[in-house]
Amino acid sequence: MQRLITMAWLGILAAVVAVLSVPETREAFKALTAAHPYLMGFAKIALLGTMGELLGARIVTGAWRLGGIRIHQRVLVWGFLGIVFTVVFPLFSFGVEGLLSAGLVPGSGSALAAAFWKSFFMNLIFAFPMMVFHRITDTLIERGELFSTWPLLTVWQSIDWRSMLHVVGFACLWFWIPAHTLTFTLPAEFRVVSAALLAVVLCGSLGFARKRSAGAAGAA
């Protein structure tokens, strides 16, 4: 069963890459994204984000786990984030274009500089709070409390902030700023799906953070 899940996971990832690589399917993807941005944002992040979630859990436990993890709730959370990303990318893109036009940041006329500043401000302002939100919802799902009144104070206190800051927080600087600089060099219709593919990496980093946290707790 573990091998079958691995093959299915890799097969879905390969299918996504194929859709984006073949000109005919790529044009259909672009048309759907333009016609239904929020729906496509939900679908792209829900699919790949959940795949990343499963990967992160596999990193922590050493085995794929599908049962007992409330996967439908995880799909909903990732889909919600996909809708948020659909707004956030143009928000920072248009905002930085305004800063460049006004001469408030250097690099006007350079596509690479524009991409860097868009990534820089998005990660500086948005990325870590989004990751904290994801950690909170992940904890709520584990407790079976996503659809009840959120005990935010209890959940907040349960988070290993040292690990979150050291692993996830620093990743915003050394990984996400360069990665999203590349994302912002892509056409607008591909930015959310790029974020969806990067979400797989995000879940991997969160998985390593949780594994490190669990290891530290066990050693203590």
Coordinates of N, CA, C and O in Angstrom, one line a residue, residues 85 115-134 161 163-182 184 198 201-202 205-206 209:
F85 N -4.2 33.4 -1.9 CA -3.1 33.6 -2.8 C -3.5 34.3 -4.1 O -2.8 35.1 -4.7
A115 N 10.6 41.7 -9.7 CA 10.3 40.4 -9.2 C 10.8 40.3 -7.8 O 10.1 39.7 -6.9
F116 N 12.1 40.7 -7.6 CA 12.7 40.6 -6.2 C 11.9 41.4 -5.2 O 11.6 40.9 -4.1
W117 N 11.5 42.7 -5.5 CA 10.8 43.5 -4.5 C 9.5 43.0 -4.2 O 9.0 43.0 -3.1
K118 N 8.8 42.4 -5.2 CA 7.5 41.8 -5.0 C 7.6 40.6 -4.0 O 6.8 40.5 -3.1
S119 N 8.6 39.8 -4.3 CA 8.8 38.6 -3.4 C 9.3 39.1 -2.0 O 8.8 38.6 -1.0
F120 N 10.1 40.1 -1.9 CA 10.6 40.6 -0.7 C 9.5 41.1 0.2 O 9.4 40.7 1.4
F121 N 8.7 42.0 -0.3 CA 7.6 42.5 0.5 C 6.5 41.5 0.8 O 6.0 41.5 1.9
M122 N 6.2 40.6 -0.1 CA 5.2 39.6 0.2 C 5.7 38.7 1.3 O 4.9 38.3 2.2
N123 N 7.0 38.3 1.3 CA 7.5 37.4 2.3 C 7.7 38.1 3.6 O 7.5 37.5 4.7
L124 N 8.1 39.4 3.6 CA 8.3 40.1 4.8 C 7.0 40.4 5.5 O 6.9 40.3 6.7
I125 N 5.9 40.6 4.8 CA 4.6 41.0 5.4 C 3.7 39.9 5.5 O 3.0 39.8 6.5
F126 N 3.6 39.0 4.5 CA 2.5 38.0 4.5 C 2.9 36.6 4.8 O 2.2 35.8 5.4
A127 N 4.1 36.2 4.4 CA 4.5 34.7 4.4 C 4.4 34.1 5.8 O 3.8 33.1 6.0
F128 N 5.1 34.7 6.8 CA 5.2 34.0 8.1 C 3.8 34.0 8.8 O 3.4 33.0 9.3
P129 N 3.0 35.1 8.8 CA 1.7 35.0 9.3 C 0.8 34.0 8.7 O 0.1 33.3 9.3
M130 N 1.0 33.8 7.3 CA 0.3 32.7 6.7 C 0.7 31.3 7.2 O -0.2 30.5 7.4
M131 N 2.0 31.2 7.4 CA 2.5 29.9 7.9 C 2.0 29.6 9.3 O 1.7 28.5 9.7
V132 N 1.9 30.7 10.1 CA 1.4 30.5 11.5 C -0.1 30.2 11.4 O -0.6 29.3 12.1
F133 N -0.9 30.8 10.5 CA -2.3 30.4 10.3 C -2.4 29.0 9.9 O -3.3 28.2 10.5
H134 N -1.5 28.5 9.0 CA -1.6 27.1 8.6 C -1.3 26.2 9.8 O -1.9 25.2 10.0
W161 N 7.3 27.7 19.2 CA 7.7 28.9 18.5 C 9.2 28.9 18.2 O 9.6 29.5 17.2
S163 N 11.0 26.4 17.2 CA 11.2 25.7 15.9 C 10.5 26.4 14.8 O 11.1 26.5 13.7
M164 N 9.4 27.0 15.0 CA 8.7 27.8 13.9 C 9.6 28.9 13.4 O 9.7 29.2 12.2
L165 N 10.2 29.6 14.4 CA 11.0 30.8 14.0 C 12.3 30.3 13.3 O 12.7 30.9 12.3
H166 N 13.0 29.3 13.9 CA 14.3 28.9 13.4 C 14.2 28.2 12.1 O 15.0 28.4 11.2
V167 N 13.2 27.3 11.9 CA 13.1 26.5 10.7 C 12.2 27.3 9.6 O 12.6 27.5 8.5
V168 N 11.0 27.6 10.0 CA 10.0 28.2 9.1 C 10.3 29.7 8.8 O 10.3 30.2 7.7
G169 N 10.6 30.4 9.9 CA 10.8 31.8 9.8 C 12.0 32.1 9.0 O 12.0 33.0 8.0
F170 N 13.1 31.5 9.2 CA 14.4 31.7 8.5 C 14.2 31.3 7.0 O 14.9 31.8 6.1
A171 N 13.3 30.3 6.8 CA 13.1 29.8 5.4 C 12.5 30.9 4.6 O 12.7 31.0 3.3
C172 N 11.7 31.8 5.2 CA 11.2 33.0 4.5 C 12.3 33.8 3.8 O 12.1 34.4 2.8
L173 N 13.4 33.9 4.5 CA 14.6 34.7 4.0 C 15.4 33.9 3.0 O 15.7 34.4 1.9
W174 N 15.9 32.7 3.4 CA 16.8 32.0 2.5 C 16.2 31.3 1.4 O 16.9 31.0 0.4
F175 N 15.0 30.9 1.5 CA 14.3 30.1 0.5 C 13.2 30.8 -0.2 O 13.2 30.9 -1.5
W176 N 12.2 31.3 0.5 CA 11.0 31.9 -0.1 C 11.2 33.1 -0.9 O 10.6 33.3 -1.9
I177 N 12.1 34.0 -0.4 CA 12.4 35.2 -1.2 C 13.0 34.9 -2.6 O 12.5 35.4 -3.6
P178 N 14.0 34.1 -2.6 CA 14.5 33.7 -4.0 C 13.5 32.9 -4.8 O 13.3 33.1 -6.0
A179 N 12.7 32.0 -4.1 CA 11.8 31.1 -4.8 C 10.6 32.0 -5.4 O 10.2 31.8 -6.6
H180 N 10.1 32.9 -4.6 CA 9.0 33.7 -5.2 C 9.5 34.8 -6.1 O 8.7 35.4 -6.9
T181 N 10.8 35.2 -6.0 CA 11.4 36.1 -7.0 C 11.2 35.4 -8.4 O 10.8 36.0 -9.4
L182 N 11.6 34.1 -8.5 CA 11.4 33.3 -9.7 C 9.9 33.3 -10.1 O 9.5 33.5 -11.2
F184 N 7.5 35.5 -9.5 CA 7.1 36.7 -10.0 C 7.7 37.1 -11.4 O 7.2 38.0 -12.0
L198 N 5.2 25.2 -4.8 CA 6.1 25.5 -3.7 C 5.5 25.1 -2.4 O 6.2 24.9 -1.4
V201 N 6.9 22.1 -1.0 CA 8.1 22.4 -0.2 C 7.8 23.0 1.1 O 8.5 22.6 2.1
L202 N 6.8 23.9 1.2 CA 6.4 24.4 2.5 C 6.0 23.3 3.5 O 6.5 23.3 4.6
S205 N 9.0 21.6 4.8 CA 9.7 22.4 5.8 C 9.0 22.3 7.1 O 9.6 22.2 8.2
L206 N 7.6 22.4 7.1 CA 6.8 22.3 8.3 C 7.0 20.9 8.9 O 7.0 20.8 10.1
A209 N 10.2 20.8 10.7 CA 10.1 21.6 11.9 C 9.4 20.8 13.0 O 9.8 20.7 14.1

